[in-house]
Short mmCIF file of C-alpha atoms in Angstrom, two decimals:
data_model
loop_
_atom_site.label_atom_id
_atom_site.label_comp_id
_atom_site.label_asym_id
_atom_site.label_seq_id
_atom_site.Cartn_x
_atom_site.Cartn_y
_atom_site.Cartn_z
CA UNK A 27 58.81 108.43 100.89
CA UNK A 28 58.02 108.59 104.41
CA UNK A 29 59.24 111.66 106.66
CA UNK A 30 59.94 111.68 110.46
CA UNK A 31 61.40 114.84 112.39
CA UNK A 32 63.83 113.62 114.99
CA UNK A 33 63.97 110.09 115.73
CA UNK A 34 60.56 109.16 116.72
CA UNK A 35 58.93 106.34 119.44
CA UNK A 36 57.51 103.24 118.35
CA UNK A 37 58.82 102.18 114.53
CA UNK A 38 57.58 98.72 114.25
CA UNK A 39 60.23 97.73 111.77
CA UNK A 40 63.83 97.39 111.29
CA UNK A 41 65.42 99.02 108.81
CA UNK A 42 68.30 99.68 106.83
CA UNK A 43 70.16 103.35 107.11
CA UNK A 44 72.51 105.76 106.28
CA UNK A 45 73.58 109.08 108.54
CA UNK A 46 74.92 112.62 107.08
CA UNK A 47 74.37 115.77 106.38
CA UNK A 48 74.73 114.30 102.47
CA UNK A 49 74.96 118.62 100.79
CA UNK A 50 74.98 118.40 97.74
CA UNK A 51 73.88 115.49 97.24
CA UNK A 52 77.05 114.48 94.70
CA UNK A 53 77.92 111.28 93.34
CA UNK A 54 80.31 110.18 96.39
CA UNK A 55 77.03 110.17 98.26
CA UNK A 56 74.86 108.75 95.81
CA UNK A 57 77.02 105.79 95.79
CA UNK A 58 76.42 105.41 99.69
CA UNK A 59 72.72 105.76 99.26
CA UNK A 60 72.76 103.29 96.20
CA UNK A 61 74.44 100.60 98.41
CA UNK A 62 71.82 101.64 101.37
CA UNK A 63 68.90 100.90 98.80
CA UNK A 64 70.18 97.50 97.37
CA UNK A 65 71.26 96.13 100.74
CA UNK A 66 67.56 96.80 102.15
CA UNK A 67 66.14 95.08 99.15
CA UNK A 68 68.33 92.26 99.52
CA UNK A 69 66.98 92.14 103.18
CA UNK A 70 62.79 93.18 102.65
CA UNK A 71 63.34 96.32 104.93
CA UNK A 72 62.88 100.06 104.19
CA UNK A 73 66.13 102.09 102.76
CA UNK A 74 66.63 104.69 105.31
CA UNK A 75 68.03 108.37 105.90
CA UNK A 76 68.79 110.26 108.67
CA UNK A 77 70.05 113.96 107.94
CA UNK A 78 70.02 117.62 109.33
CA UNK A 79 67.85 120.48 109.05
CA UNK A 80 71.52 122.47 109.01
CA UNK A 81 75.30 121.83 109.00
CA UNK A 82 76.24 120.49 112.84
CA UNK A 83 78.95 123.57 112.31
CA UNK A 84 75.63 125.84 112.71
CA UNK A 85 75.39 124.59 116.53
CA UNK A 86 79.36 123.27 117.26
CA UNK A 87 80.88 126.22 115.42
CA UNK A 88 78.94 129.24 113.88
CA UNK A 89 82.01 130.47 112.15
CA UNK A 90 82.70 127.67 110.25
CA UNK A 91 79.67 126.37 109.06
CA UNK A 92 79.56 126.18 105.54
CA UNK A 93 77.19 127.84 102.98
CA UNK A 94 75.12 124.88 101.79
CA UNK A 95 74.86 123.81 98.26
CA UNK A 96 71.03 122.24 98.43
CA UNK A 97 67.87 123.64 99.90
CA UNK A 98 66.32 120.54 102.45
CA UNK A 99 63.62 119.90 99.21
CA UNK A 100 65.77 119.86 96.96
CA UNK A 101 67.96 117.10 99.02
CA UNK A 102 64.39 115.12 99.46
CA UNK A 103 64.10 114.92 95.86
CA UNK A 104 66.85 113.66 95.38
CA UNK A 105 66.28 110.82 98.29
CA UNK A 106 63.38 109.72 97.01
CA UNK A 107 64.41 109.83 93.00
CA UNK A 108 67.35 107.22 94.17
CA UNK A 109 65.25 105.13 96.04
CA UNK A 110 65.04 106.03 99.70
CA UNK A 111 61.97 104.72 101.40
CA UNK A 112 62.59 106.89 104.68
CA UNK A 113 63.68 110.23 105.92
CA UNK A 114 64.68 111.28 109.39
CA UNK A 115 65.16 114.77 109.48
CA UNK A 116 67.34 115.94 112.86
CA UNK A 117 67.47 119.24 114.73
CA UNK A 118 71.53 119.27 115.53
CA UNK A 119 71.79 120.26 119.24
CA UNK A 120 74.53 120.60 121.42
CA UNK A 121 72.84 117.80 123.11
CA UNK A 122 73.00 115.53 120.74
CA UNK A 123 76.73 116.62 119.97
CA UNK A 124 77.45 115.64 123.68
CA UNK A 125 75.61 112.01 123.37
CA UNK A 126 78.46 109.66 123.64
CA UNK A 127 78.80 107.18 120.71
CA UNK A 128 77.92 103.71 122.79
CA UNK A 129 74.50 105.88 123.73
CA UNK A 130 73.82 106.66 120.49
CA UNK A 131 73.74 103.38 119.13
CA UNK A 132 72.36 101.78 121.82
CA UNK A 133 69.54 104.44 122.37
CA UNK A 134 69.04 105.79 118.90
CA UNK A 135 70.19 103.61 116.46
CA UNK A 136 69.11 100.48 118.08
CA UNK A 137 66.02 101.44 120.49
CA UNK A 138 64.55 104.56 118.46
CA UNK A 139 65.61 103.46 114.92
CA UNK A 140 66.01 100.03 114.78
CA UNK A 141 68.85 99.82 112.65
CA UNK A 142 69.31 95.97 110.78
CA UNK A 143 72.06 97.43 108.69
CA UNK A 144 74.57 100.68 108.48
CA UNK A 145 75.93 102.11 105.06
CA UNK A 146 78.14 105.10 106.12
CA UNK A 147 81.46 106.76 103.93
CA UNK A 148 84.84 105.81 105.16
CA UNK A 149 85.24 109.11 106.72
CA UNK A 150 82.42 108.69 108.84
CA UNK A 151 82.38 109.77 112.57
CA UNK A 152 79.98 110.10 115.03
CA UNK A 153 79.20 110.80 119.15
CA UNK A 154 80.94 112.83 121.30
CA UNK A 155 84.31 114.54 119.93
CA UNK A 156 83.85 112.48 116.86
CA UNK A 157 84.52 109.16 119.01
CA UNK A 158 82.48 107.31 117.18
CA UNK A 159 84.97 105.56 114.87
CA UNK A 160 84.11 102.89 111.96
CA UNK A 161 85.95 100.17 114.55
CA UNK A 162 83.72 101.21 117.17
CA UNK A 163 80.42 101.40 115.07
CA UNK A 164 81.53 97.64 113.90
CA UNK A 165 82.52 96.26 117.54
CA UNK A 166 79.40 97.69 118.67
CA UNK A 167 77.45 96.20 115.47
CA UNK A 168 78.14 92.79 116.41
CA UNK A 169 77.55 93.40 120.13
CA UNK A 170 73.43 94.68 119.01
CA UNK A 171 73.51 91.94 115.59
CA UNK A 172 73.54 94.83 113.04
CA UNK A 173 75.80 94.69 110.04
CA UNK A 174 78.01 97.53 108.92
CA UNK A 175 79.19 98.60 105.15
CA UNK A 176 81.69 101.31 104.61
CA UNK A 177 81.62 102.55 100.93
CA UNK A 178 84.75 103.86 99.72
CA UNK A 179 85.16 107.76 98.81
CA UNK A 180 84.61 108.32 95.24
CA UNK A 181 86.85 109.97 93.07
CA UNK A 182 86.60 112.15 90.25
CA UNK A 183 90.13 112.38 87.75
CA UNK A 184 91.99 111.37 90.77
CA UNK A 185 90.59 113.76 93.09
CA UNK A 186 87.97 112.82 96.04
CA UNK A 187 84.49 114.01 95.61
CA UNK A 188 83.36 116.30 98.44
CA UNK A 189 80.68 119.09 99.00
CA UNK A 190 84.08 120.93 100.01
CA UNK A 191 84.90 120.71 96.53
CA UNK A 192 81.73 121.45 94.56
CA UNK A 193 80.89 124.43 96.93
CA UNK A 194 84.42 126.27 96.07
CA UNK A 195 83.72 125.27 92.17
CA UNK A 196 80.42 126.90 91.96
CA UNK A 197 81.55 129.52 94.10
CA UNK A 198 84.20 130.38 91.49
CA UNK A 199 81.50 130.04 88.20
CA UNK A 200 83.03 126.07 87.26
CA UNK A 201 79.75 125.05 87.22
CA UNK A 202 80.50 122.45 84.42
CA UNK A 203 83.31 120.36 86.41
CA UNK A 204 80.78 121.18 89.79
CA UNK A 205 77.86 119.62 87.33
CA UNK A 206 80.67 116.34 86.65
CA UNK A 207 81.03 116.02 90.61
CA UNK A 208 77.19 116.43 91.27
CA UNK A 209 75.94 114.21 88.63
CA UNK A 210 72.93 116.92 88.53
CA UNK A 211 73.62 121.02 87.63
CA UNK A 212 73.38 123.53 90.28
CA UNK A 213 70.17 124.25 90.74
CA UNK A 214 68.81 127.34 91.81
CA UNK A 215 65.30 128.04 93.05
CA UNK A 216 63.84 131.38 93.51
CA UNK A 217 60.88 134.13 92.69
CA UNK A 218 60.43 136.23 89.70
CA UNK A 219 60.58 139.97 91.03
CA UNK A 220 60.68 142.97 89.72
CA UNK A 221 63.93 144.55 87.86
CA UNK A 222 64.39 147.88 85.85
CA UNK A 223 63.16 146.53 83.09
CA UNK A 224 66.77 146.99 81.09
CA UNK A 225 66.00 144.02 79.14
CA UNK A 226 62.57 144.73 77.71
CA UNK A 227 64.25 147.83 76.75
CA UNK A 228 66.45 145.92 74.99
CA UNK A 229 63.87 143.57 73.43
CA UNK A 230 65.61 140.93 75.35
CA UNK A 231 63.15 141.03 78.56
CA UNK A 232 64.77 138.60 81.12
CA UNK A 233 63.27 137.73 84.42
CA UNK A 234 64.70 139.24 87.80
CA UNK A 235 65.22 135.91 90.42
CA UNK A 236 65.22 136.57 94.14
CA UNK A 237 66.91 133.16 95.89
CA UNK A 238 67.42 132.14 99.14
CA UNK A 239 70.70 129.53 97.81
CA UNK A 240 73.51 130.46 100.16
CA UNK A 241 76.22 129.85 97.14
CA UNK A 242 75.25 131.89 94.14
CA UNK A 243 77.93 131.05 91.21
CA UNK A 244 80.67 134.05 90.42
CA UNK A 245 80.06 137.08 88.38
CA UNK A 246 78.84 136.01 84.71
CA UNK A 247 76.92 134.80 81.51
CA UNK A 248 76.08 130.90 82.29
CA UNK A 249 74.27 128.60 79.96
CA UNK A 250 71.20 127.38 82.21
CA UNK A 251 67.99 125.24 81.27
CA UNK A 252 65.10 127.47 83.00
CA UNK A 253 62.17 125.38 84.30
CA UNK A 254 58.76 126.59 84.50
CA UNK A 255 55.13 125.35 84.84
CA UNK A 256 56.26 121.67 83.95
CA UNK A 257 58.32 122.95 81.24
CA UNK A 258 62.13 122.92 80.25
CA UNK A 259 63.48 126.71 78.74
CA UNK A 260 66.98 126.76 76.99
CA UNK A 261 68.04 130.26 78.52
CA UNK A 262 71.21 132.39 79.49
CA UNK A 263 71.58 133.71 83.20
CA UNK A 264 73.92 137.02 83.92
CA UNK A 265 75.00 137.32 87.65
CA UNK A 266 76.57 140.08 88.84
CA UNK A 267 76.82 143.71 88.47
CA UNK A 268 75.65 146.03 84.78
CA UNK A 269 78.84 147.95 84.30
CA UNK A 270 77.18 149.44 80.71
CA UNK A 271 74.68 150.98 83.23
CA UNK A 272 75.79 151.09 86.74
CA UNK A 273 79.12 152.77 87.83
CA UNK A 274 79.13 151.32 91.20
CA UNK A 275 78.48 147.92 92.24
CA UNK A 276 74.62 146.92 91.31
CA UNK A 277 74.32 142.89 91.74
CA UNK A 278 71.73 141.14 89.70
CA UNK A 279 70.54 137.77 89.02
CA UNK A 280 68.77 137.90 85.59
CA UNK A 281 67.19 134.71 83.27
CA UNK A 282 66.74 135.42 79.91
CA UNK A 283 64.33 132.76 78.14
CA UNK A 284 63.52 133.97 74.52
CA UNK A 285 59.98 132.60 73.48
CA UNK A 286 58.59 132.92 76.84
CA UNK A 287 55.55 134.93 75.95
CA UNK A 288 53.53 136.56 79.39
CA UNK A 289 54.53 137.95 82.82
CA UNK A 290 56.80 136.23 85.12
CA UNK A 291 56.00 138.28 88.29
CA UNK A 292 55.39 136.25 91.42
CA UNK A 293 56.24 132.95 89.85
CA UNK A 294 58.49 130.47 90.76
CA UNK A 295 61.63 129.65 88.90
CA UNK A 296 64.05 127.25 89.16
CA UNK A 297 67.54 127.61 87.14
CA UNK A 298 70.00 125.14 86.73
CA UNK A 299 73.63 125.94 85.44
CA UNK A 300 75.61 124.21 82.62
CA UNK A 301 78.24 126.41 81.62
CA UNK A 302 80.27 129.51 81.75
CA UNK A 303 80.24 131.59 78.79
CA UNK A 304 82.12 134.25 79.69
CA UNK A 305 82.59 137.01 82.76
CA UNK A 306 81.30 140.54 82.76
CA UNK A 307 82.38 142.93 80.64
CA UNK A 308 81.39 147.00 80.00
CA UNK A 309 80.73 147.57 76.35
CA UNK A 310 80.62 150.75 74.87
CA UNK A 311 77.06 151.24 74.26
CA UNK A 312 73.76 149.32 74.16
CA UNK A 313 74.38 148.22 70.41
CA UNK A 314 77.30 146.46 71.13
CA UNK A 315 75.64 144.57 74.09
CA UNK A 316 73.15 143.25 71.91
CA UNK A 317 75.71 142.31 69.52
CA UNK A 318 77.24 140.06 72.35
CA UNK A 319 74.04 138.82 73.72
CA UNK A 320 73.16 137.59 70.49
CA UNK A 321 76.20 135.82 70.13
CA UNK A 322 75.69 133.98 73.42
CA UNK A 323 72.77 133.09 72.17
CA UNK A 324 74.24 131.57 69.16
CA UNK A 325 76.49 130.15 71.86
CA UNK A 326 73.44 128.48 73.77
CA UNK A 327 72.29 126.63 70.79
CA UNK A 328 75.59 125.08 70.00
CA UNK A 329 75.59 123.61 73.13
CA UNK A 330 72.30 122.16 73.14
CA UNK A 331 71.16 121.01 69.83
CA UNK A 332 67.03 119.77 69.64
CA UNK A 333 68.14 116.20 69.78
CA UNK A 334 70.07 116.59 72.65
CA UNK A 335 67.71 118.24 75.24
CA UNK A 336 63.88 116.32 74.36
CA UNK A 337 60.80 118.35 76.44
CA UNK A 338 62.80 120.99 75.71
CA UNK A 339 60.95 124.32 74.52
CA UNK A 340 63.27 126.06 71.72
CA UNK A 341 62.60 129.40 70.82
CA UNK A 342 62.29 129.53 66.38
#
């Protein structure tokens, strides 16, 4: 996949494209980008993107830009795993917030971008005060001789897909119905540091993860696959404070993977979330703790039999 910052000078081709800020990136938009991909095959041209480096709230409206579900690389996997051929990556100014929507077709999508063909979600505006309105993108599609497709929102048990949606899930520890809207986990990335070293003590040594993820999922004991030098860990994540040890408030974000044998320090990890097991409790003592780690444990395999999770690494 190809990568532009901005919308650059001089493409020699036309293409086919689709514009948002696509967080997540769920199912609603995968069905956007999968009609983006088949209608520039249908036509020979590249399958396009054009996104943000941030939210447009972070420029139009500080206070109510929202904490964002996907790192920018994880996003570009996900691009180029469904088939995108080209990513425009955009600075959001206040500039281009002010461009009014005949301009921006006209200058970007038609002069800098060359656009052949448009795939945008039904509640897609652009330009100036959100002008830009699907009647005026079509209107001034056949004025230029570019087509337009508008893909209907996608719904999940009667409810509308939306990053909206999956943020305030994970946000509240659901990752299993976020995972259903997503069509991937939540996915964490971060590096191993250095804890208190609670868990060795334990004989349960779990690795301490430092992230830069502006939604970290509520207070808990998750079910997470932990992935790591090319390799997939069945493992169990606690977030939040250690009430057996802590009286006051001590946050920690913790990945326990049993059969990893070595030092973690420095690497990188990435975590991805399939379930809730339960919230976080004080027990009485350490033995007791055990006791229920073990049986989340147990918990862990249930969920993911061998057969179910192949390149898996299973602890014996």
């Amino acid at each position: 996949m190809k990568s532009y910052r901005g919308f650059p000078k001089n493409l020699r081709t036309d293409r086919v494209l689709t514009l948002g800020v696509f967080d997540g990136p769920h199912l609603g938009h995968r069905e956007i980008l999968r009609q983006t991909v088949s209608r520039a095959r249908r036509l020979g041209l590249p399958a396009a993107v054009v996104t943000f480096d941030d939210h447009p709230h972070g420029t139009l409206a500080p206070e109510k830009r929202p904490p964002q579900l996907a790192l920018p690389a994880q996003r570009r996997v996900h691009f180029e795993a469904w088939g995108i051929q080209e990513l425009f990556t955009v600075h959001f100014t206040q500039r281009l917030a002010d461009t009014e929507p005949e301009v921006f077709v006209s200058d970007i999508l038609c002069r800098r971008l060359r656009v052949r063909h448009m795939v945008v979600g039904e509640d897609f505006v652009f330009g100036r005060r959100g002008r830009g309105t699907l009647a005026l993108l079509k209107s001034q599609g056949a004025v230029y001789g570019f087509g337009v497709t508008v893909v209907k929102a996608r719904r999940l048990q009667g409810r509308i897909i939306s990053s909206t949606n999956i943020r305030a899930l994970v946000a509240a520890g659901e990752v299993a119905p976020a995972r259903d809207q997503l069509g991937w986990p939540y996915t964490l990335h971060g590096r191993v540091v250095h804890g208190e070293g609670r868990g060795a003590q334990l004989g349960m040594p779990t690795a301490n993860l430092e992230t830069v993820h502006e939604i970290v999922p509520a207070p808990g004991v998750y079910i997470v696959r932990a992935h790591l030098q090319g390799r997939a860990w069945p493992a169990l994540c606690h977030i939040g404070p250690k009430p057996t040890f802590h009286a006051r408030g001590f946050v920690s974000l913790e990945v326990h993977i049993p059969g990893w044998q070595g030092h973690l320090y420095g690497r990188r990890l990435e975590v991805s979330f399939y379930q809730r097991l339960r919230g976080i409790r004080k027990f009485a003592g350490v033995a007791p703790l055990k006791r229920a780690i073990e049986g989340d444990w147990r918990q862990v395999r249930k969920f993911w039999p061998r057969e179910k999770m192949p390149g898996t690494v299973f602890s014996q």
